[in-house]
Short mmCIF file of C-alpha atoms and ligand atoms in Angstrom, two decimals:
data_model
loop_
_atom_site.label_atom_id
_atom_site.label_comp_id
_atom_site.label_asym_id
_atom_site.label_seq_id
_atom_site.Cartn_x
_atom_site.Cartn_y
_atom_site.Cartn_z
CA UNK A 1 66.64 53.47 9.09
CA UNK A 2 62.88 53.59 9.51
CA UNK A 3 61.19 50.25 9.98
CA UNK A 4 57.72 48.98 10.78
CA UNK A 5 56.97 45.78 12.67
CA UNK A 6 56.78 42.83 10.33
CA UNK A 7 55.74 39.60 12.13
CA UNK A 8 57.23 37.52 9.31
CA UNK A 9 60.81 38.62 10.06
CA UNK A 10 60.65 37.96 13.83
CA UNK A 11 61.60 40.21 16.70
CA UNK A 12 65.38 39.66 16.66
CA UNK A 13 65.63 40.49 12.96
CA UNK A 14 63.37 43.50 13.53
CA UNK A 15 65.68 44.82 16.27
CA UNK A 16 68.75 44.33 14.07
CA UNK A 17 66.98 46.03 11.17
CA UNK A 18 66.45 49.13 13.30
CA UNK A 19 69.97 49.29 14.71
CA UNK A 20 73.01 50.82 13.00
CA UNK A 21 74.81 47.97 11.18
CA UNK A 22 78.16 48.97 12.73
CA UNK A 23 77.06 48.32 16.29
CA UNK A 24 76.13 44.66 15.94
CA UNK A 25 78.48 41.84 17.12
CA UNK A 26 79.26 43.37 20.51
CA UNK A 27 80.58 46.63 19.05
CA UNK A 28 78.32 48.88 21.10
CA UNK A 29 80.78 51.44 22.46
CA UNK A 30 80.31 54.72 20.56
CA UNK A 31 83.60 56.55 21.01
CA UNK A 32 84.72 59.34 18.71
CA UNK A 33 81.78 58.66 16.35
CA UNK A 34 82.68 55.06 15.62
CA UNK A 35 81.60 51.69 16.96
CA UNK A 36 84.07 49.74 19.06
CA UNK A 37 84.10 46.50 21.00
CA UNK A 38 85.22 46.44 24.63
CA UNK A 39 88.90 45.72 25.18
CA UNK A 40 88.00 42.63 27.22
CA UNK A 41 85.11 40.42 28.31
CA UNK A 42 82.24 38.63 26.63
CA UNK A 43 79.72 41.40 27.09
CA UNK A 44 76.08 41.10 28.09
CA UNK A 45 73.01 39.67 26.37
CA UNK A 46 70.05 42.02 25.91
CA UNK A 47 66.86 40.00 26.38
CA UNK A 48 63.46 41.12 25.14
CA UNK A 49 60.93 40.94 28.00
CA UNK A 50 58.20 40.49 25.39
CA UNK A 51 59.15 36.88 24.62
CA UNK A 52 62.51 36.15 26.31
CA UNK A 53 64.48 36.25 23.05
CA UNK A 54 68.08 37.54 23.02
CA UNK A 55 68.06 40.68 20.85
CA UNK A 56 71.74 41.62 20.90
CA UNK A 57 75.06 41.15 22.69
CA UNK A 58 76.44 44.41 24.00
CA UNK A 59 79.91 45.34 25.20
CA UNK A 60 80.40 45.69 28.94
CA UNK A 61 82.81 48.61 29.20
CA UNK A 62 85.69 48.41 31.67
CA UNK A 63 88.19 51.00 32.87
CA UNK A 64 90.25 51.20 29.62
CA UNK A 65 87.13 51.63 27.47
CA UNK A 66 85.75 54.30 29.76
CA UNK A 67 89.06 56.08 29.71
CA UNK A 68 88.96 56.21 25.88
CA UNK A 69 85.41 57.60 26.00
CA UNK A 70 86.31 60.30 28.54
CA UNK A 71 89.41 61.29 26.52
CA UNK A 72 87.19 61.59 23.43
CA UNK A 73 84.66 63.79 25.29
CA UNK A 74 87.44 66.01 26.67
CA UNK A 75 89.03 66.42 23.23
CA UNK A 76 85.66 67.55 21.83
CA UNK A 77 84.99 70.02 24.65
CA UNK A 78 86.82 73.18 23.43
CA UNK A 79 85.19 73.07 20.00
CA UNK A 80 81.68 72.46 21.38
CA UNK A 81 81.74 74.90 24.30
CA UNK A 82 83.22 77.69 22.16
CA UNK A 83 80.79 77.18 19.30
CA UNK A 84 78.37 80.04 18.70
CA UNK A 85 75.06 79.33 20.49
CA UNK A 86 73.09 79.68 17.25
CA UNK A 87 75.25 77.01 15.60
CA UNK A 88 74.66 74.69 18.57
CA UNK A 89 70.95 75.43 18.37
CA UNK A 90 70.87 74.38 14.69
CA UNK A 91 72.50 71.05 15.46
CA UNK A 92 70.07 70.31 18.30
CA UNK A 93 67.15 71.13 15.99
CA UNK A 94 68.60 68.79 13.36
CA UNK A 95 68.72 66.04 16.02
CA UNK A 96 65.00 66.64 16.64
CA UNK A 97 64.37 66.22 12.90
CA UNK A 98 66.41 62.99 12.93
CA UNK A 99 64.41 61.66 15.86
CA UNK A 100 61.14 62.25 14.01
CA UNK A 101 62.48 60.71 10.77
CA UNK A 102 63.36 57.52 12.68
CA UNK A 103 60.25 57.46 14.88
CA UNK A 104 59.12 53.96 13.92
CA UNK A 105 62.56 52.47 14.48
CA UNK A 106 62.82 54.10 17.92
CA UNK A 107 59.32 52.90 18.77
CA UNK A 108 59.95 49.30 17.72
CA UNK A 109 63.31 49.14 19.53
CA UNK A 110 61.85 50.54 22.72
CA UNK A 111 58.93 48.12 22.65
CA UNK A 112 61.15 45.10 22.01
CA UNK A 113 63.75 46.14 24.57
CA UNK A 114 61.54 47.38 27.43
CA UNK A 115 58.17 45.68 26.82
CA UNK A 116 56.42 49.07 26.60
CA UNK A 117 53.33 48.86 24.40
CA UNK A 118 53.73 50.10 20.84
CA UNK A 119 50.77 52.46 21.35
CA UNK A 120 52.94 54.33 23.90
CA UNK A 121 56.32 54.13 22.19
CA UNK A 122 54.94 55.53 18.91
CA UNK A 123 55.02 58.89 20.72
CA UNK A 124 58.51 58.51 22.19
CA UNK A 125 60.46 60.10 19.31
CA UNK A 126 58.07 63.06 19.05
CA UNK A 127 58.41 63.76 22.80
CA UNK A 128 62.17 63.42 22.58
CA UNK A 129 62.24 65.79 19.61
CA UNK A 130 60.19 68.34 21.56
CA UNK A 131 62.67 68.25 24.40
CA UNK A 132 65.61 68.79 22.04
CA UNK A 133 63.74 71.74 20.50
CA UNK A 134 63.04 73.28 23.91
CA UNK A 135 66.74 73.21 24.83
CA UNK A 136 67.82 74.10 21.28
CA UNK A 137 65.92 77.35 21.77
CA UNK A 138 67.87 78.01 24.96
CA UNK A 139 71.32 77.24 23.53
CA UNK A 140 71.50 80.65 21.87
CA UNK A 141 69.88 82.56 24.73
CA UNK A 142 71.95 81.77 27.80
CA UNK A 143 73.23 85.21 28.80
CA UNK A 144 75.16 86.69 31.66
CA UNK A 145 74.51 90.07 33.32
CA UNK A 146 76.40 93.09 34.55
CA UNK A 147 76.41 93.75 38.29
CA UNK A 148 76.16 97.41 39.44
CA UNK A 149 79.70 98.56 40.32
CA UNK A 150 81.51 101.77 41.16
CA UNK A 151 82.61 103.86 38.20
CA UNK A 152 85.66 102.46 36.37
CA UNK A 153 84.88 98.87 37.35
CA UNK A 154 82.82 96.31 35.43
CA UNK A 155 81.41 93.22 37.15
CA UNK A 156 80.31 90.43 34.79
CA UNK A 157 78.34 87.40 36.01
CA UNK A 158 78.09 84.61 33.47
CA UNK A 159 77.50 80.90 33.11
CA UNK A 160 80.05 78.50 31.67
CA UNK A 161 79.71 74.79 30.93
CA UNK A 162 80.91 72.37 33.63
CA UNK A 163 82.91 70.34 31.08
CA UNK A 164 82.60 66.58 30.66
CA UNK A 165 79.43 65.00 32.09
CA UNK A 166 78.86 61.37 33.02
CA UNK A 167 75.19 60.58 32.37
CA UNK A 168 73.68 57.33 33.68
CA UNK A 169 70.15 56.21 32.92
CA UNK A 170 67.67 53.55 34.13
CA UNK A 171 65.68 51.12 32.00
CA UNK A 172 62.06 52.25 32.31
CA UNK A 173 61.75 54.89 29.54
CA UNK A 174 64.98 54.33 27.59
CA UNK A 175 64.61 57.10 24.99
CA UNK A 176 63.15 59.71 27.32
CA UNK A 177 65.74 58.89 30.01
CA UNK A 178 68.59 59.46 27.52
CA UNK A 179 67.34 62.67 25.90
CA UNK A 180 66.34 64.20 29.25
CA UNK A 181 70.06 64.07 30.05
CA UNK A 182 71.48 64.85 26.61
CA UNK A 183 69.40 67.86 25.53
CA UNK A 184 70.32 70.22 28.42
CA UNK A 185 73.89 68.87 28.72
CA UNK A 186 74.52 69.67 25.04
CA UNK A 187 72.58 72.95 24.92
CA UNK A 188 74.74 74.24 27.76
CA UNK A 189 77.99 73.45 25.89
CA UNK A 190 79.11 70.35 27.79
CA UNK A 191 80.29 67.08 26.30
CA UNK A 192 79.25 63.70 27.72
CA UNK A 193 79.83 60.01 28.24
CA UNK A 194 76.43 58.32 28.55
CA UNK A 195 75.85 54.88 30.05
CA UNK A 196 72.39 53.48 29.32
CA UNK A 197 70.84 50.78 31.52
CA UNK A 198 72.11 47.30 30.68
CA UNK A 199 68.53 45.99 30.34
CA UNK A 200 67.42 48.52 27.67
CA UNK A 201 70.38 50.03 25.79
CA UNK A 202 69.11 49.64 22.20
CA UNK A 203 67.45 53.00 21.51
CA UNK A 204 70.59 54.79 22.70
CA UNK A 205 72.62 53.02 20.02
CA UNK A 206 70.30 54.27 17.29
CA UNK A 207 70.31 57.73 18.86
CA UNK A 208 74.12 57.87 18.60
CA UNK A 209 74.03 57.62 14.82
CA UNK A 210 71.01 59.91 14.48
CA UNK A 211 72.93 62.61 16.38
CA UNK A 212 76.05 62.11 14.24
CA UNK A 213 73.98 62.33 11.04
CA UNK A 214 72.46 65.57 12.37
CA UNK A 215 75.95 67.09 12.46
CA UNK A 216 76.93 66.66 16.12
CA UNK A 217 80.73 66.95 16.11
CA UNK A 218 82.83 63.87 16.80
CA UNK A 219 83.30 63.07 20.49
CA UNK A 220 80.63 65.41 21.87
CA UNK A 221 78.49 62.39 22.83
CA UNK A 222 80.11 59.04 23.64
CA UNK A 223 78.21 55.95 24.72
CA UNK A 224 79.50 53.16 26.90
CA UNK A 225 77.27 50.14 27.38
CA UNK A 226 77.67 48.02 30.48
CA UNK A 227 76.43 47.19 33.96
CA UNK A 228 76.54 48.78 37.42
CA UNK A 229 80.32 48.30 37.63
CA UNK A 230 80.67 50.21 34.34
CA UNK A 231 78.60 53.04 35.83
CA UNK A 232 80.67 53.09 39.03
CA UNK A 233 83.94 53.23 37.06
CA UNK A 234 82.57 56.06 34.94
CA UNK A 235 81.42 58.26 37.82
CA UNK A 236 84.75 57.78 39.60
CA UNK A 237 86.86 58.63 36.52
CA UNK A 238 89.02 61.69 37.30
CA UNK A 239 88.18 63.22 33.91
CA UNK A 240 84.47 63.62 34.79
CA UNK A 241 83.42 67.13 35.85
CA UNK A 242 79.82 66.39 36.88
CA UNK A 243 77.44 63.44 37.07
CA UNK A 244 73.79 63.36 36.05
CA UNK A 245 72.08 60.19 37.26
CA UNK A 246 68.57 58.79 37.11
CA UNK A 247 67.86 55.53 38.89
CA UNK A 248 67.26 54.04 42.30
CA UNK A 249 67.81 55.90 45.56
CA UNK A 250 70.34 53.29 46.72
CA UNK A 251 72.57 53.79 43.65
CA UNK A 252 72.02 57.56 43.78
CA UNK A 253 73.42 57.60 47.29
CA UNK A 254 76.68 55.91 46.19
CA UNK A 255 76.97 58.42 43.35
CA UNK A 256 76.41 61.35 45.71
CA UNK A 257 79.14 59.96 47.99
CA UNK A 258 81.59 59.78 45.07
CA UNK A 259 80.65 63.32 44.02
CA UNK A 260 81.06 64.56 47.59
CA UNK A 261 84.59 63.17 47.76
CA UNK A 262 85.48 65.07 44.59
CA UNK A 263 83.35 68.12 45.47
CA UNK A 264 82.02 68.41 41.95
CA UNK A 265 78.33 67.89 42.56
CA UNK A 266 75.72 65.80 40.82
CA UNK A 267 72.12 65.81 39.59
CA UNK A 268 70.08 62.93 40.98
CA UNK A 269 66.59 61.86 39.87
CA UNK A 270 65.69 58.93 42.11
CA UNK A 271 62.87 56.73 43.32
CA UNK A 272 59.38 57.60 44.46
CA UNK A 273 56.35 56.33 46.38
CA UNK A 274 53.91 58.94 45.24
CA UNK A 275 50.40 59.28 46.64
CA UNK A 276 47.12 60.04 44.91
CA UNK A 277 44.64 61.76 47.24
CA UNK A 278 40.98 61.32 46.33
CA UNK A 279 38.78 63.60 48.44
CA UNK A 280 35.05 63.02 48.90
CA UNK A 281 34.18 65.98 46.65
CA UNK A 282 36.24 64.71 43.68
CA UNK A 283 34.95 63.72 40.24
CA UNK A 284 35.28 60.04 41.08
CA UNK A 285 35.07 58.71 37.51
CA UNK A 286 37.94 60.91 36.35
CA UNK A 287 39.92 60.16 39.49
CA UNK A 288 39.49 56.42 38.83
CA UNK A 289 40.66 56.88 35.22
CA UNK A 290 43.73 58.66 36.57
CA UNK A 291 44.39 56.02 39.25
CA UNK A 292 44.29 53.24 36.65
CA UNK A 293 46.48 55.14 34.20
CA UNK A 294 49.13 56.18 36.72
CA UNK A 295 49.31 52.71 38.27
CA UNK A 296 49.28 50.48 35.21
CA UNK A 297 50.73 52.48 32.30
CA UNK A 298 54.25 51.31 31.49
CA UNK A 299 53.36 48.34 33.71
CA UNK A 300 53.72 50.54 36.79
CA UNK A 301 57.39 51.21 36.08
CA UNK A 302 57.21 55.00 36.24
CA UNK A 303 59.15 56.90 38.88
CA UNK A 304 56.31 59.42 39.30
CA UNK A 305 53.56 56.78 39.38
CA UNK A 306 50.97 57.88 41.99
CA UNK A 307 49.89 54.31 42.73
CA UNK A 308 49.57 54.77 46.51
CA UNK A 309 45.90 55.70 46.52
CA UNK A 310 44.49 57.49 49.57
CA UNK A 311 40.73 57.81 49.40
CA UNK A 312 38.15 59.44 51.65
CA UNK A 313 36.34 56.63 53.49
CA UNK A 314 32.96 58.17 52.59
CA UNK A 315 33.55 57.38 48.88
CA UNK A 316 35.96 54.49 49.21
CA UNK A 317 33.55 51.75 48.19
CA UNK A 318 32.27 53.63 45.14
CA UNK A 319 35.79 54.60 44.08
CA UNK A 320 37.11 51.05 44.49
CA UNK A 321 34.29 49.75 42.34
CA UNK A 322 35.12 52.27 39.57
CA UNK A 323 38.79 51.24 39.66
CA UNK A 324 37.99 47.54 39.49
CA UNK A 325 35.66 48.04 36.53
CA UNK A 326 38.42 49.86 34.65
CA UNK A 327 41.12 47.35 35.58
CA UNK A 328 38.95 44.52 34.28
CA UNK A 329 38.73 46.26 30.89
CA UNK A 330 42.51 46.76 30.42
CA UNK A 331 44.08 45.00 27.44
CA UNK A 332 47.21 43.32 28.80
CA UNK A 333 49.56 41.32 26.60
CA UNK A 334 51.78 41.52 23.53
CA UNK A 335 53.36 44.99 23.53
CA UNK A 336 53.68 44.75 19.74
CA UNK A 337 49.89 44.59 19.36
CA UNK A 338 48.77 48.19 18.76
CA UNK A 339 45.65 47.56 20.90
CA UNK A 340 47.65 46.54 24.00
CA UNK A 341 47.55 49.00 26.89
CA UNK A 342 49.76 47.13 29.39
CA UNK A 343 52.74 45.10 28.16
CA UNK A 344 55.45 43.12 29.93
CA UNK A 345 57.58 44.37 32.81
CA UNK A 346 61.25 44.77 32.02
CA UNK A 347 62.52 41.31 33.06
CA UNK A 348 61.75 38.12 34.94
CA UNK A 349 64.02 39.47 37.68
CA UNK A 350 61.66 42.42 38.04
CA UNK A 351 58.72 40.02 38.47
CA UNK A 352 60.58 38.34 41.34
CA UNK A 353 61.19 41.75 42.96
CA UNK A 354 57.52 42.70 42.67
CA UNK A 355 56.32 39.30 43.90
CA UNK A 356 58.65 39.41 46.90
CA UNK A 357 56.89 42.59 48.03
CA UNK A 358 53.30 41.54 47.34
CA UNK A 359 53.59 37.81 48.08
CA UNK A 360 52.08 37.94 51.57
CA UNK A 361 49.31 40.28 50.51
CA UNK A 362 48.29 39.25 47.02
CA UNK A 363 45.34 41.62 46.84
CA UNK A 364 41.88 41.10 45.51
CA UNK A 365 41.47 38.75 42.59
CA UNK A 366 39.83 40.55 39.73
CA UNK A 367 38.82 38.80 36.53
CA UNK A 368 41.09 40.01 33.74
CA UNK A 369 39.40 38.76 30.56
CA UNK A 370 41.90 40.61 28.39
CA UNK A 371 45.08 39.22 30.03
CA UNK A 372 46.94 37.46 27.17
CA UNK A 373 50.68 37.11 27.94
CA UNK A 374 53.18 36.12 25.24
CA UNK A 375 54.88 32.76 26.07
CA UNK A 376 58.34 33.33 27.54
CA UNK A 377 57.61 36.99 28.26
CA UNK A 378 57.87 38.81 31.61
CA UNK A 379 54.16 39.29 32.31
CA UNK A 380 52.51 39.81 35.66
CA UNK A 381 48.84 40.22 36.54
CA UNK A 382 48.01 43.77 37.62
CA UNK A 383 46.35 43.98 41.02
CA UNK A 384 44.73 46.17 43.62
CA UNK A 385 45.60 45.69 47.30
CA UNK A 386 43.74 47.15 50.31
CA UNK A 387 46.18 48.21 53.01
CA UNK A 388 45.16 48.94 56.59
CA UNK A 389 48.61 48.93 58.22
CA UNK A 390 50.32 52.19 57.27
CA UNK A 391 53.73 50.73 58.18
CA UNK A 392 53.38 47.93 55.60
CA UNK A 393 56.28 47.75 53.09
CA UNK A 394 53.59 47.85 50.39
CA UNK A 395 52.99 51.53 51.15
CA UNK A 396 56.56 52.38 52.17
CA UNK A 397 58.77 50.75 49.51
CA UNK A 398 58.80 51.45 45.80
CA UNK A 399 57.15 48.45 44.08
CA UNK A 400 57.82 49.60 40.50
CA UNK A 401 55.25 47.23 39.05
CA UNK A 402 51.51 47.10 38.22
CA UNK A 403 50.26 47.17 41.81
CA UNK A 404 47.80 49.69 43.26
CA UNK A 405 47.45 50.08 47.02
CA UNK A 406 44.30 51.58 48.55
CA UNK A 407 44.17 53.22 51.99
CA UNK A 408 41.24 55.11 53.50
CA UNK A 409 41.25 58.38 55.44
CA UNK A 410 38.64 60.12 57.56
CA UNK A 411 39.96 63.71 57.64
CA UNK A 412 42.11 66.03 55.54
CA UNK A 413 44.78 66.01 58.26
CA UNK A 414 44.95 62.24 58.12
CA UNK A 415 45.16 62.33 54.31
CA UNK A 416 48.24 64.58 54.41
CA UNK A 417 49.79 62.60 57.24
CA UNK A 418 49.51 59.40 55.17
CA UNK A 419 50.63 61.18 51.98
CA UNK A 420 53.83 62.38 53.63
CA UNK A 421 54.56 59.14 55.52
CA UNK A 422 57.34 58.14 53.13
CA UNK A 423 61.05 58.69 52.70
CA UNK A 424 60.32 59.84 49.12
CA UNK A 425 58.96 63.12 47.77
CA UNK A 426 58.83 62.92 43.99
CA UNK A 427 55.22 63.58 42.94
CA UNK A 428 51.60 63.58 44.08
CA UNK A 429 48.18 63.77 42.47
CA UNK A 430 45.18 65.35 44.21
CA UNK A 431 41.52 65.03 43.22
CA UNK A 432 39.04 67.55 44.62
CA UNK A 433 36.52 70.11 43.43
CA UNK A 434 37.40 72.48 46.27
CA UNK A 435 39.70 75.42 45.59
CA UNK A 436 40.59 75.58 49.28
CA UNK A 437 41.68 71.93 49.26
CA UNK A 438 43.75 72.45 46.09
CA UNK A 439 45.50 75.35 47.76
CA UNK A 440 46.11 73.38 50.96
CA UNK A 441 47.45 70.41 48.98
CA UNK A 442 50.00 72.60 47.24
CA UNK A 443 51.44 73.63 50.60
CA UNK A 444 51.02 70.50 52.66
CA UNK A 445 52.26 67.78 50.33
CA UNK A 446 56.00 67.10 50.46
CA UNK A 447 56.78 66.45 46.79
CA UNK A 448 58.61 68.05 43.89
CA UNK A 449 55.57 68.10 41.59
CA UNK A 450 51.90 68.18 42.61
CA UNK A 451 49.23 67.48 40.00
CA UNK A 452 45.78 68.79 40.90
CA UNK A 453 42.87 67.11 39.07
CA UNK A 454 45.36 65.58 36.64
CA UNK A 455 48.32 63.20 36.62
CA UNK A 456 51.55 62.92 34.61
CA UNK A 457 50.95 66.34 33.08
CA UNK A 458 54.55 67.03 32.05
CA UNK A 459 56.21 69.42 29.65
CA UNK A 460 59.79 70.42 28.84
CA UNK A 461 59.07 73.77 30.52
CA UNK A 462 58.09 72.25 33.89
CA UNK A 463 60.99 71.38 36.19
CA UNK A 464 60.86 68.10 38.12
CA UNK A 465 62.83 68.16 41.32
CA UNK A 466 62.65 65.30 43.79
CA UNK A 467 62.27 66.23 47.45
CA UNK A 468 63.49 64.11 50.40
CA UNK A 469 65.10 60.86 49.14
CA UNK A 470 63.79 61.34 45.60
CA UNK A 471 66.69 63.41 44.37
CA UNK A 472 68.90 66.46 44.27
CA UNK A 473 68.78 69.21 41.68
CA UNK A 474 66.21 69.23 38.91
CA UNK A 475 65.60 68.31 35.30
CA UNK A 476 63.48 70.05 32.64
CA UNK A 477 62.58 73.71 32.56
CA UNK A 478 64.77 76.79 32.48
CA UNK A 479 66.05 75.69 35.88
CA UNK A 480 68.09 72.97 34.17
CA UNK A 481 70.55 75.62 33.01
CA UNK A 482 71.76 76.16 36.55
CA UNK A 483 72.23 72.42 36.94
CA UNK A 484 74.34 72.15 33.81
CA UNK A 485 76.46 75.32 33.97
CA UNK A 486 78.53 76.93 36.69
CA UNK A 487 78.79 80.58 37.58
CA UNK A 488 81.81 82.70 36.78
CA UNK A 489 82.29 86.28 37.96
CA UNK A 490 84.77 88.58 36.24
CA UNK A 491 85.73 92.04 37.52
CA UNK A 492 87.54 94.39 35.20
CA UNK A 493 89.05 97.80 36.04
CA UNK A 494 89.17 100.41 33.32
CA UNK A 495 91.34 102.76 35.39
CA UNK A 496 94.49 102.09 37.40
CA UNK A 497 94.06 99.71 40.34
CA UNK A 498 95.48 101.07 43.57
CA UNK A 499 96.67 98.67 46.27
CA UNK A 500 95.15 99.32 49.74
CA UNK A 501 98.73 98.71 51.05
CA UNK A 502 99.78 101.94 49.36
CA UNK A 503 97.77 103.89 51.96
CA UNK A 504 99.84 102.52 54.88
P1 NAD B 601 69.47 51.42 39.21
O1 NAD B 601 69.89 52.44 40.19
O2 NAD B 601 69.65 49.99 39.56
O3 NAD B 601 70.30 51.61 37.84
C1 NAD B 601 70.27 52.83 37.14
C2 NAD B 601 71.53 52.92 36.31
O4 NAD B 601 72.65 53.01 37.18
C3 NAD B 601 71.80 51.74 35.39
O5 NAD B 601 72.35 52.22 34.19
C4 NAD B 601 72.83 50.93 36.18
O6 NAD B 601 73.67 50.14 35.37
C5 NAD B 601 73.63 52.04 36.83
N1 NAD B 601 74.31 51.67 38.07
C6 NAD B 601 74.03 50.64 38.92
N2 NAD B 601 74.90 50.67 39.97
C7 NAD B 601 75.73 51.74 39.77
C8 NAD B 601 76.80 52.31 40.53
N3 NAD B 601 77.20 51.79 41.69
N4 NAD B 601 77.39 53.42 40.04
C9 NAD B 601 76.98 53.98 38.88
N5 NAD B 601 75.98 53.48 38.12
C10 NAD B 601 75.35 52.37 38.57
O7 NAD B 601 67.98 51.75 38.82
P2 NAD B 601 67.04 50.98 37.79
O8 NAD B 601 66.58 49.73 38.46
O9 NAD B 601 67.70 50.87 36.46
O10 NAD B 601 65.83 52.01 37.60
C11 NAD B 601 64.73 52.01 38.41
C12 NAD B 601 64.83 53.15 39.41
O11 NAD B 601 65.00 54.39 38.74
C13 NAD B 601 63.58 53.30 40.23
O12 NAD B 601 63.93 53.51 41.58
C14 NAD B 601 62.92 54.55 39.67
O13 NAD B 601 62.08 55.23 40.56
C15 NAD B 601 64.11 55.36 39.30
N6 NAD B 601 63.77 56.40 38.28
C16 NAD B 601 63.70 57.70 38.67
C17 NAD B 601 63.35 58.69 37.75
C18 NAD B 601 63.24 60.13 38.16
O14 NAD B 601 63.20 61.00 37.29
N7 NAD B 601 63.20 60.45 39.44
C19 NAD B 601 63.08 58.32 36.43
C20 NAD B 601 63.16 56.99 36.07
C21 NAD B 601 63.52 56.02 37.01
#
């Protein structure tokens, strides 16, 4: 199934060449390890944002389809949860091997489907494999403990899987979004129905067969393609024991409401409006590299993007100049060109969203000699905008596009006040050469992850946990175990139990 980009065959043929043959023609529901069409409806077209071409028609699952998928996941649950942890570990490691073996196909699909540059997506399978390996290692090491008890009584505290998960993912990093859900869900002995985003479902279809080839038992992972209504039907299905969702805060709120009604909890990874604080004592050249990378990589469509730049007024002019120089050098265009650093955003609809926010404040015009969009593609010129009004929607709402905002500050107190002036609390990046400032930043910034003199430094071992309106629960790290398993306490008497009533 490996495939390299061949311009002669065209993008649609390339996508089909990477996909499992059984899932073409609208048969994109993976239920019980086979491809099915939806029981009704015409499905949805998947459009490549690179050039506007229709890559595939996918099924849009409705209630009956979702029901079949949940039944399949429930049927697979006893076998998977009762499997020896070492056996589960081996299967997860085999999935990692399968990901690596199909790295070029995953890369090409992700680039065609999401517009992410090939130079980024070539690493997607390796990162996904690393995550599977991290949780594979845990699958055989999740242990309970004995609580101290009086003689003749044993108290056992252990974790057990929740059961059947509903996992729902957004469109921005399709492979990473899917495996971030799947690896801990599976390592902890749960089964799952996964719904990928309707805009970028293709890598998930390939992943389904890669997991089956690696020996994942039938029904442990089921995939239902579809839109928001599909997701809503899935999370409200009575056979779902827990929901893991990544996406916008608005959708996350509706999912939390559904989970609250059923009292079965959920994991939510939501939006962000993360700041980058550049203090006067920072290494300005490195800070400018970081500001450009965090704002414009993946076309700005990264939940943890720290594109709300707060800079000490004493270095503002110099820092702005460094950022503009770097922006002017960026290679923006065909995501299939290995030299491209910034590709297309996910859709023309996304361009409208971004433009509606920046329209009245278009920002400084910077010559972009390397801006070469593909005709028909969803391309937008990256820009830098100076903001003086700290109530502007530009610095309050998530733009999710290649737009940097710059605000100045005159004191550390003002920097933290501006940094925290948001409903979100996902991430932050701080640039300073002062140990005291680093220490203060750690305490004063309201965010789940704070990067000091770096940005987007992530690893499977580091939990990410959104504060404020950026989420509930966490992903990655050992902490994920507690999000994917529930506690059970067992008390066992070795002697005869005597009823307190007998003393009356
Ligand atoms: P979205 O909320 O519109 O959609 C996300 C997913 O939810 C899609 O699969 C969609 O079909 C589904 N969905 C839509 N309505 C639903 C409903 N009522 N019930 C159930 N499912 C529903 O988000 P998006 O536009 O796809 O993604 C962008 C957002 O995701 C941004 O806000 C970004 O910050 C966030 N995000 C967060 C993280 C994180 O880890 N915190 C990571 C990536 C993206």
